[in-house]
CSV table of C-alpha atoms and ligand atoms in Angstrom, one decimal:
chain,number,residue,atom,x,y,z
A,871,UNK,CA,24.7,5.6,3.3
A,872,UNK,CA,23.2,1.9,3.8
A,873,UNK,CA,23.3,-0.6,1.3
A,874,UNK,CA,20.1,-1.5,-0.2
A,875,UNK,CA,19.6,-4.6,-1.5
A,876,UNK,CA,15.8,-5.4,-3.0
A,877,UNK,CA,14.5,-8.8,-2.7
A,878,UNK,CA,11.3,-9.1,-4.2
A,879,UNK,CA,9.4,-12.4,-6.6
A,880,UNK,CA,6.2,-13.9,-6.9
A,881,UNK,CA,4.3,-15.0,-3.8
A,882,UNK,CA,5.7,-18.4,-2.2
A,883,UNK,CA,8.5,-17.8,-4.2
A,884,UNK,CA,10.6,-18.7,-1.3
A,885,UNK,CA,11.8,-14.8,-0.3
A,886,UNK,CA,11.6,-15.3,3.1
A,887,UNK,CA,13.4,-17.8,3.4
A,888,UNK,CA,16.3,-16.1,1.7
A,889,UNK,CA,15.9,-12.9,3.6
A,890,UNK,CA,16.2,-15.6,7.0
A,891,UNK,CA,19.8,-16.7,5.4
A,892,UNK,CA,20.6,-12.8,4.5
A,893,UNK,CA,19.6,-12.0,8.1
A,894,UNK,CA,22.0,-14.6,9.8
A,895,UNK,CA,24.8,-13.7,7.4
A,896,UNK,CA,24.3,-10.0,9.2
A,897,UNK,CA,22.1,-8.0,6.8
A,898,UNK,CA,19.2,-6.0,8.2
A,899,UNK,CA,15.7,-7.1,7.2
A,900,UNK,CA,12.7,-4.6,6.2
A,901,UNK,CA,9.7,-6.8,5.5
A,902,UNK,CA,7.4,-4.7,3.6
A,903,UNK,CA,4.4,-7.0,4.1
A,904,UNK,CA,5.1,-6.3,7.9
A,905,UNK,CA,4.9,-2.7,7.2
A,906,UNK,CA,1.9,-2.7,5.0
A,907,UNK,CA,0.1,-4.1,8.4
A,908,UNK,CA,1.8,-1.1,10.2
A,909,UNK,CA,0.4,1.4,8.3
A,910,UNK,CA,-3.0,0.1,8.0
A,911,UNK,CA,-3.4,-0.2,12.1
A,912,UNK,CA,-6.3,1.0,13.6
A,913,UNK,CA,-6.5,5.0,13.5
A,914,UNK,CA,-3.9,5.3,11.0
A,915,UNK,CA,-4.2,7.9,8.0
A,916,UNK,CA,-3.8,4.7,6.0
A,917,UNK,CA,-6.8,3.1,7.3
A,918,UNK,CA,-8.8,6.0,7.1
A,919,UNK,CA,-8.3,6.3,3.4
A,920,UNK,CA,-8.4,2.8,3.0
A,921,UNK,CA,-12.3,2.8,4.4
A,922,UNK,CA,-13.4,5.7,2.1
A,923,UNK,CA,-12.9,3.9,-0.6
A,924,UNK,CA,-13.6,0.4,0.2
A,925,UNK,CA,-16.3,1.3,3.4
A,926,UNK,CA,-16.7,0.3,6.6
A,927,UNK,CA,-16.9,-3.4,5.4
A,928,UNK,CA,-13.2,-4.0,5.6
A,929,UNK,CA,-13.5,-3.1,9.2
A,930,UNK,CA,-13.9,-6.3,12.0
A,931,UNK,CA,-15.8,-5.2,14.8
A,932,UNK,CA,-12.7,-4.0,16.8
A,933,UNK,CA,-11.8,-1.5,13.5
A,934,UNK,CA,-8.9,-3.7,12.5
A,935,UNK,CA,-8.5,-3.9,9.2
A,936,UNK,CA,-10.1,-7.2,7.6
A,937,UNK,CA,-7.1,-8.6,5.8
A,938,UNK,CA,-8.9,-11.9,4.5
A,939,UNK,CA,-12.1,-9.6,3.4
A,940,UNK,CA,-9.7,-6.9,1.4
A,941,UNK,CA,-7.8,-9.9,-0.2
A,942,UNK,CA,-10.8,-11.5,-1.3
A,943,UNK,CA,-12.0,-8.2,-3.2
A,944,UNK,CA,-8.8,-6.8,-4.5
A,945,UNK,CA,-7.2,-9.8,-5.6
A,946,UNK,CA,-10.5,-10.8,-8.0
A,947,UNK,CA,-10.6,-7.0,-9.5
A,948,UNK,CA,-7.7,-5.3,-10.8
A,949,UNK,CA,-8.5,-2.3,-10.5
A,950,UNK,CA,-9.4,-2.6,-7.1
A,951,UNK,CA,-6.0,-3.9,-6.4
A,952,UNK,CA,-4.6,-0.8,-8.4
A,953,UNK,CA,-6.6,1.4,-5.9
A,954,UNK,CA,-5.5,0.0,-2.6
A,955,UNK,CA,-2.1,0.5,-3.9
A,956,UNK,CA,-2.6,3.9,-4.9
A,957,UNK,CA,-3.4,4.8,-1.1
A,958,UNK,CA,-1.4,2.3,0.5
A,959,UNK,CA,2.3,2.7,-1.5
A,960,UNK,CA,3.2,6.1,-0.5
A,961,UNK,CA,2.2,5.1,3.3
A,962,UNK,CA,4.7,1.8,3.2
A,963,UNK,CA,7.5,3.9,1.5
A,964,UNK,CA,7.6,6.6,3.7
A,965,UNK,CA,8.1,4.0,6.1
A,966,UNK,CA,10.8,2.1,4.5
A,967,UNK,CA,12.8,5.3,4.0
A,968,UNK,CA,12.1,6.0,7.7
A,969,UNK,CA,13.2,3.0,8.9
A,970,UNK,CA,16.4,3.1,6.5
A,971,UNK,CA,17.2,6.7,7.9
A,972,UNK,CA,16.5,6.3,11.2
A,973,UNK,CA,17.2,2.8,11.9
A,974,UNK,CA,20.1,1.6,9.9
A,975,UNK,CA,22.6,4.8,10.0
A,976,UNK,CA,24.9,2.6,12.2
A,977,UNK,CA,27.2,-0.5,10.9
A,978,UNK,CA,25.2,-2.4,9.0
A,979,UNK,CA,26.2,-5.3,5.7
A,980,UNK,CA,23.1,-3.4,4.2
A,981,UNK,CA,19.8,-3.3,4.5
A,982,UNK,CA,17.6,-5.8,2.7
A,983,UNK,CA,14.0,-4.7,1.1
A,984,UNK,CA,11.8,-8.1,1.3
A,985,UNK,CA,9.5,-6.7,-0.9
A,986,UNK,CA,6.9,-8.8,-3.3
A,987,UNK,CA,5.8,-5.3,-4.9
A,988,UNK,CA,9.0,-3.8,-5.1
A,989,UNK,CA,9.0,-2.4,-9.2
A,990,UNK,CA,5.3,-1.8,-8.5
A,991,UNK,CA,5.4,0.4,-5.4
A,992,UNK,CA,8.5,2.4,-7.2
A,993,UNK,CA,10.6,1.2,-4.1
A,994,UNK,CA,13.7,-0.8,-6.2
A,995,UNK,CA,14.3,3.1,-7.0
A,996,UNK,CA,16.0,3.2,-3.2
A,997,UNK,CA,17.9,-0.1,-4.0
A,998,UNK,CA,21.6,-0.3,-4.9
A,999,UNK,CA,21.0,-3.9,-6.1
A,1000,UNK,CA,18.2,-6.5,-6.8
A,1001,UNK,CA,17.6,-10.2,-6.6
A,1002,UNK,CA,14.8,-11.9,-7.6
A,1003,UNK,CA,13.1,-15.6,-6.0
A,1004,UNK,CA,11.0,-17.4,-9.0
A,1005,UNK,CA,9.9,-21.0,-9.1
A,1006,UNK,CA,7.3,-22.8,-11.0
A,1007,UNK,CA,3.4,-21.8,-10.6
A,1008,UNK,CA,2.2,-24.7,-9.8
A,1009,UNK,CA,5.0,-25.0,-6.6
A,1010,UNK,CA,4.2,-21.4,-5.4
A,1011,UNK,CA,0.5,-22.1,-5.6
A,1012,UNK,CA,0.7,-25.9,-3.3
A,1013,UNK,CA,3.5,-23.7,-0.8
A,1014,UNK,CA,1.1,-20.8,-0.2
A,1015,UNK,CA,-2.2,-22.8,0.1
A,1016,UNK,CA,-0.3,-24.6,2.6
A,1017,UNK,CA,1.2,-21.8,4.4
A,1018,UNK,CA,-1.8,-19.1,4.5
A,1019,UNK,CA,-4.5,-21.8,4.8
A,1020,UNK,CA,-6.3,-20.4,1.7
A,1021,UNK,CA,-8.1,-22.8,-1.0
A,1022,UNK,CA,-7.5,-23.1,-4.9
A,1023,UNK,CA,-9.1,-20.2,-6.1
A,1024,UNK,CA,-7.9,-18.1,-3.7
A,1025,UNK,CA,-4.0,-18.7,-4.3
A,1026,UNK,CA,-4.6,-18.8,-7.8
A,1027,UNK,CA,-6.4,-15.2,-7.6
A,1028,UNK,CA,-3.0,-13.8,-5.6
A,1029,UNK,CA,-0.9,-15.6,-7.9
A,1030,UNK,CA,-2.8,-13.7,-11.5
A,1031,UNK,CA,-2.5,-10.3,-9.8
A,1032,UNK,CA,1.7,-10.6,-10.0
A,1033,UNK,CA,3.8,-11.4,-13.3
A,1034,UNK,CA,5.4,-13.6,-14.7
A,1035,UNK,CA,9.4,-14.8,-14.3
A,1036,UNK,CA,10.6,-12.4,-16.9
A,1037,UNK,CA,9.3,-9.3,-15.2
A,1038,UNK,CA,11.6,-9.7,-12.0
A,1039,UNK,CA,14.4,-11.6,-13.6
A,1040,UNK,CA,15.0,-9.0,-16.5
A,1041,UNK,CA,14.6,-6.1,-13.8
A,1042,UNK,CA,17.7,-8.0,-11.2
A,1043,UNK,CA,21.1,-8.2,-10.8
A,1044,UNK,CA,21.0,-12.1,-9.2
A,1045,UNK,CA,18.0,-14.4,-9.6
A,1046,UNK,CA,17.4,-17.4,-7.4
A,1047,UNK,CA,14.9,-20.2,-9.1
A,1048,UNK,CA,13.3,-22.4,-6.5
A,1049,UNK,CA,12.4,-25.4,-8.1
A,1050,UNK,CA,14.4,-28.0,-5.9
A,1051,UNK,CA,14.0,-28.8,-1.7
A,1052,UNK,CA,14.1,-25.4,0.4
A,1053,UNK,CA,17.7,-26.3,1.4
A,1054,UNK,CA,18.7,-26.4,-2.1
A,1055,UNK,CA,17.5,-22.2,-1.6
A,1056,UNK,CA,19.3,-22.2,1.2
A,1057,UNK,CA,22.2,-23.0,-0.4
A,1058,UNK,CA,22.0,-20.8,-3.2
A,1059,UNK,CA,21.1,-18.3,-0.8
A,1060,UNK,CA,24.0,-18.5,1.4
A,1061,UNK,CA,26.3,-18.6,-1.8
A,1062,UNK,CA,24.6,-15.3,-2.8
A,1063,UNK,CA,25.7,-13.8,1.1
A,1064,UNK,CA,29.0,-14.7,0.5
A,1065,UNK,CA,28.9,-13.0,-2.8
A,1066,UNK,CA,27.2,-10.1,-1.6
A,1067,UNK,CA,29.6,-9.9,1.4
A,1068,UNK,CA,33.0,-9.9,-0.8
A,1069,UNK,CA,31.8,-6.9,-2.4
A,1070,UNK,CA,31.2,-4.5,0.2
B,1847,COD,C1,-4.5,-7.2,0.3
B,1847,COD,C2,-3.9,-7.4,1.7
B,1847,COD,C3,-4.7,-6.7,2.7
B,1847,COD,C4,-4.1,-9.0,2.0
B,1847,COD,O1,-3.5,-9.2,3.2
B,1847,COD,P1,-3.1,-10.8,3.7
B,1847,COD,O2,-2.8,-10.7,5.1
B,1847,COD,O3,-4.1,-11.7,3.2
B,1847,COD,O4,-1.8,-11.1,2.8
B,1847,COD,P2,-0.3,-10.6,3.0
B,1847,COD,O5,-0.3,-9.1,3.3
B,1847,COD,O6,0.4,-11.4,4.0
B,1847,COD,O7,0.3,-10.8,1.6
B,1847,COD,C5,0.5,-12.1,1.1
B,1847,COD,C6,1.1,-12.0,-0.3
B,1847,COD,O8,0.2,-11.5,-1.2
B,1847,COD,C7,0.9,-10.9,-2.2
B,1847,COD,N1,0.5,-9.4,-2.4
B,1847,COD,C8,0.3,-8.5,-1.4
B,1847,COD,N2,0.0,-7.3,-1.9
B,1847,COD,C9,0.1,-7.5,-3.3
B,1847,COD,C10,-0.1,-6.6,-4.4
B,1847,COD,N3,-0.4,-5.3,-4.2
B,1847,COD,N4,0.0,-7.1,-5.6
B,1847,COD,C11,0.3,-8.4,-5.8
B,1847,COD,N5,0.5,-9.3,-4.8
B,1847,COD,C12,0.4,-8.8,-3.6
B,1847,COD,C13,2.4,-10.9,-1.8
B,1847,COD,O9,3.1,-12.0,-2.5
B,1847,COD,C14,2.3,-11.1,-0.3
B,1847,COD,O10,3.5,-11.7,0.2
B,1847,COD,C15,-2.4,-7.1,1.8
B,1847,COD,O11,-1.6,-8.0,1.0
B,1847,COD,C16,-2.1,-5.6,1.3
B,1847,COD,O12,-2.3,-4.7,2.0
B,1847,COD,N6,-1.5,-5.5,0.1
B,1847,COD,C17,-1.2,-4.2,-0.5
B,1847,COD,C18,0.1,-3.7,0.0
B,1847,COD,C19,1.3,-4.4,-0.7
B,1847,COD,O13,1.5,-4.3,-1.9
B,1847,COD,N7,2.1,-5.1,0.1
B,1847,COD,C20,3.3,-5.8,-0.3
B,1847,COD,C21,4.4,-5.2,0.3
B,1847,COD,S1,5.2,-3.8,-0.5
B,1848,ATP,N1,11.9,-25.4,-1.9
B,1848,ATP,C1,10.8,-25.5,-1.1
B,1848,ATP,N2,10.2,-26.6,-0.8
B,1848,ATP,C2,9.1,-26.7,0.0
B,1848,ATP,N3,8.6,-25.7,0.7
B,1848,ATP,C3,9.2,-24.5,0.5
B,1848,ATP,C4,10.3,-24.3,-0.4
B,1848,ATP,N4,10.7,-23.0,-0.4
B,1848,ATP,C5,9.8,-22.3,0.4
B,1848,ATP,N5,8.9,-23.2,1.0
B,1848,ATP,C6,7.8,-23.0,1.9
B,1848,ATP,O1,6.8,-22.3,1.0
B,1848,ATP,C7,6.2,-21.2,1.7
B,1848,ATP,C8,6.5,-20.0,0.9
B,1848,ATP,O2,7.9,-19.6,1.0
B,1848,ATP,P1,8.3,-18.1,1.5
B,1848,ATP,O3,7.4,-17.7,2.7
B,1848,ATP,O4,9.7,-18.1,1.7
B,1848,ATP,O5,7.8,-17.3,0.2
B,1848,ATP,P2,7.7,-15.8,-0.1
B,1848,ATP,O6,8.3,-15.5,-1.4
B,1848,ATP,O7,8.2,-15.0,1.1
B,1848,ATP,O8,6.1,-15.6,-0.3
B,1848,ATP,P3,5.1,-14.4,0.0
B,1848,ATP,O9,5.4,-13.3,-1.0
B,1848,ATP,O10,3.7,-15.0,-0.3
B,1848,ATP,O11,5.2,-13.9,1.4
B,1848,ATP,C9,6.8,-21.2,3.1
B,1848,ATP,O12,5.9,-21.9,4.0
B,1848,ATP,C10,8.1,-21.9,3.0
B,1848,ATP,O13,8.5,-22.6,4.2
């Protein structure tokens, strides 16, 4: 059996850029944001379900699925939010739990979940171990705006649907608090491998 290791936090919370150190320290890497745009491709069940709900709107004209447009509606309505991931977490975790048996049978340090909806999707349940990324709002909101090219209200909208510090921190084994330069994470991060790696 692999070793699951959770890695989940707010968004720009600096997760990827621990699950980059993770990766070079030899850990395998399942981003579930990646797999979330899997299972919505064109044609996919997913997608399907996705449009009878939402409609045809969150379509573009080649029947991808209109990331920008779905952000924009879930992200100001909770429970539209709650309904995307009412179709769309069953779909990502059967992945995940593919992938894990499928994929990472062989040698492996473990396998870690990069996962900002980890508690929420019911997917820590498949992790040995968790650590959490936090940092301060008003960080997260300047990294992501720069990162994802979306304005004010639009970060701050992603930013209200998650929690706050206390939900991940009190649910993990080892936090990481991003507050300083990223190769201050870096640092912690590669600490954190070494850990990791002396107790396998
Ligand atoms: C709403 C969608 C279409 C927006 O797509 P978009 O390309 O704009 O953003 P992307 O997927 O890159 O996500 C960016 C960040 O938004 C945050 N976010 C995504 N989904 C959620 C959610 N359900 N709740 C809270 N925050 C979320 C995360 O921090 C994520 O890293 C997409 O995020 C989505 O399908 N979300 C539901 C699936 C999910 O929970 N994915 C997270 C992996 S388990
Ligand atoms: N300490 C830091 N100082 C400056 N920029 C940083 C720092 N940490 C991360 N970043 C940058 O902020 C952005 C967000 O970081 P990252 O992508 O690692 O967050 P994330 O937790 O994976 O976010 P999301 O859940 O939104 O995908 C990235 O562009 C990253 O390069």
């Amino acid at each position: 059996m692999a070793r699951i290791i959770g890695l989940t936090g707010q968004t720009g919370a600096g997760k990827t850029t621990v699950s980059n150190v993770l990766k070079s320290r030899g850990f395998d890497v399942i981003n579930c944001d990646l797999v979330a745009r899997e299972v919505t491709q064109p044609g996919t069940p997913c997608l399907l379900k996705l449009t009878e709900h939402f409609g045809t709107k969150i379509l573009n004209d080649d029947k991808s699925l209109n990331r920008k447009l779905l952000a924009s509606i879930v992200f100001q309505d909770e429970k539209e939010l709650r309904v995307l991931e009412s179709i769309i977490f069953s779909y990502i975790k059967a992945e995940i739990q593919h992938r894990i048996n499928t994929i990472y049978m062989g040698n492996t340090n473990g396998v870690v979940l990069d996962a900002p909806t980890l508690f929420e999707s019911g997917a820590d349940s498949m992790c040995n171990e968790i650590i959490s990324v936090i940092a301060p709002k008003h960080l997260r909101r300047a990294r992501i705006m720069a990162r994802d090219n979306i304005d004010n209200a639009a970060a701050d909208a992603r930013i209200a649907s998650q929690h706050e510090d206390e939900f991940y921190t009190k649910r993990s084994q080892y936090v990481l608090c991003n507050d300083g330069v990223q190769q201050e994470l870096i640092a912690k991060a590669e600490q954190l491998a070494e850990q990791l790696l002396r107790q396998r």
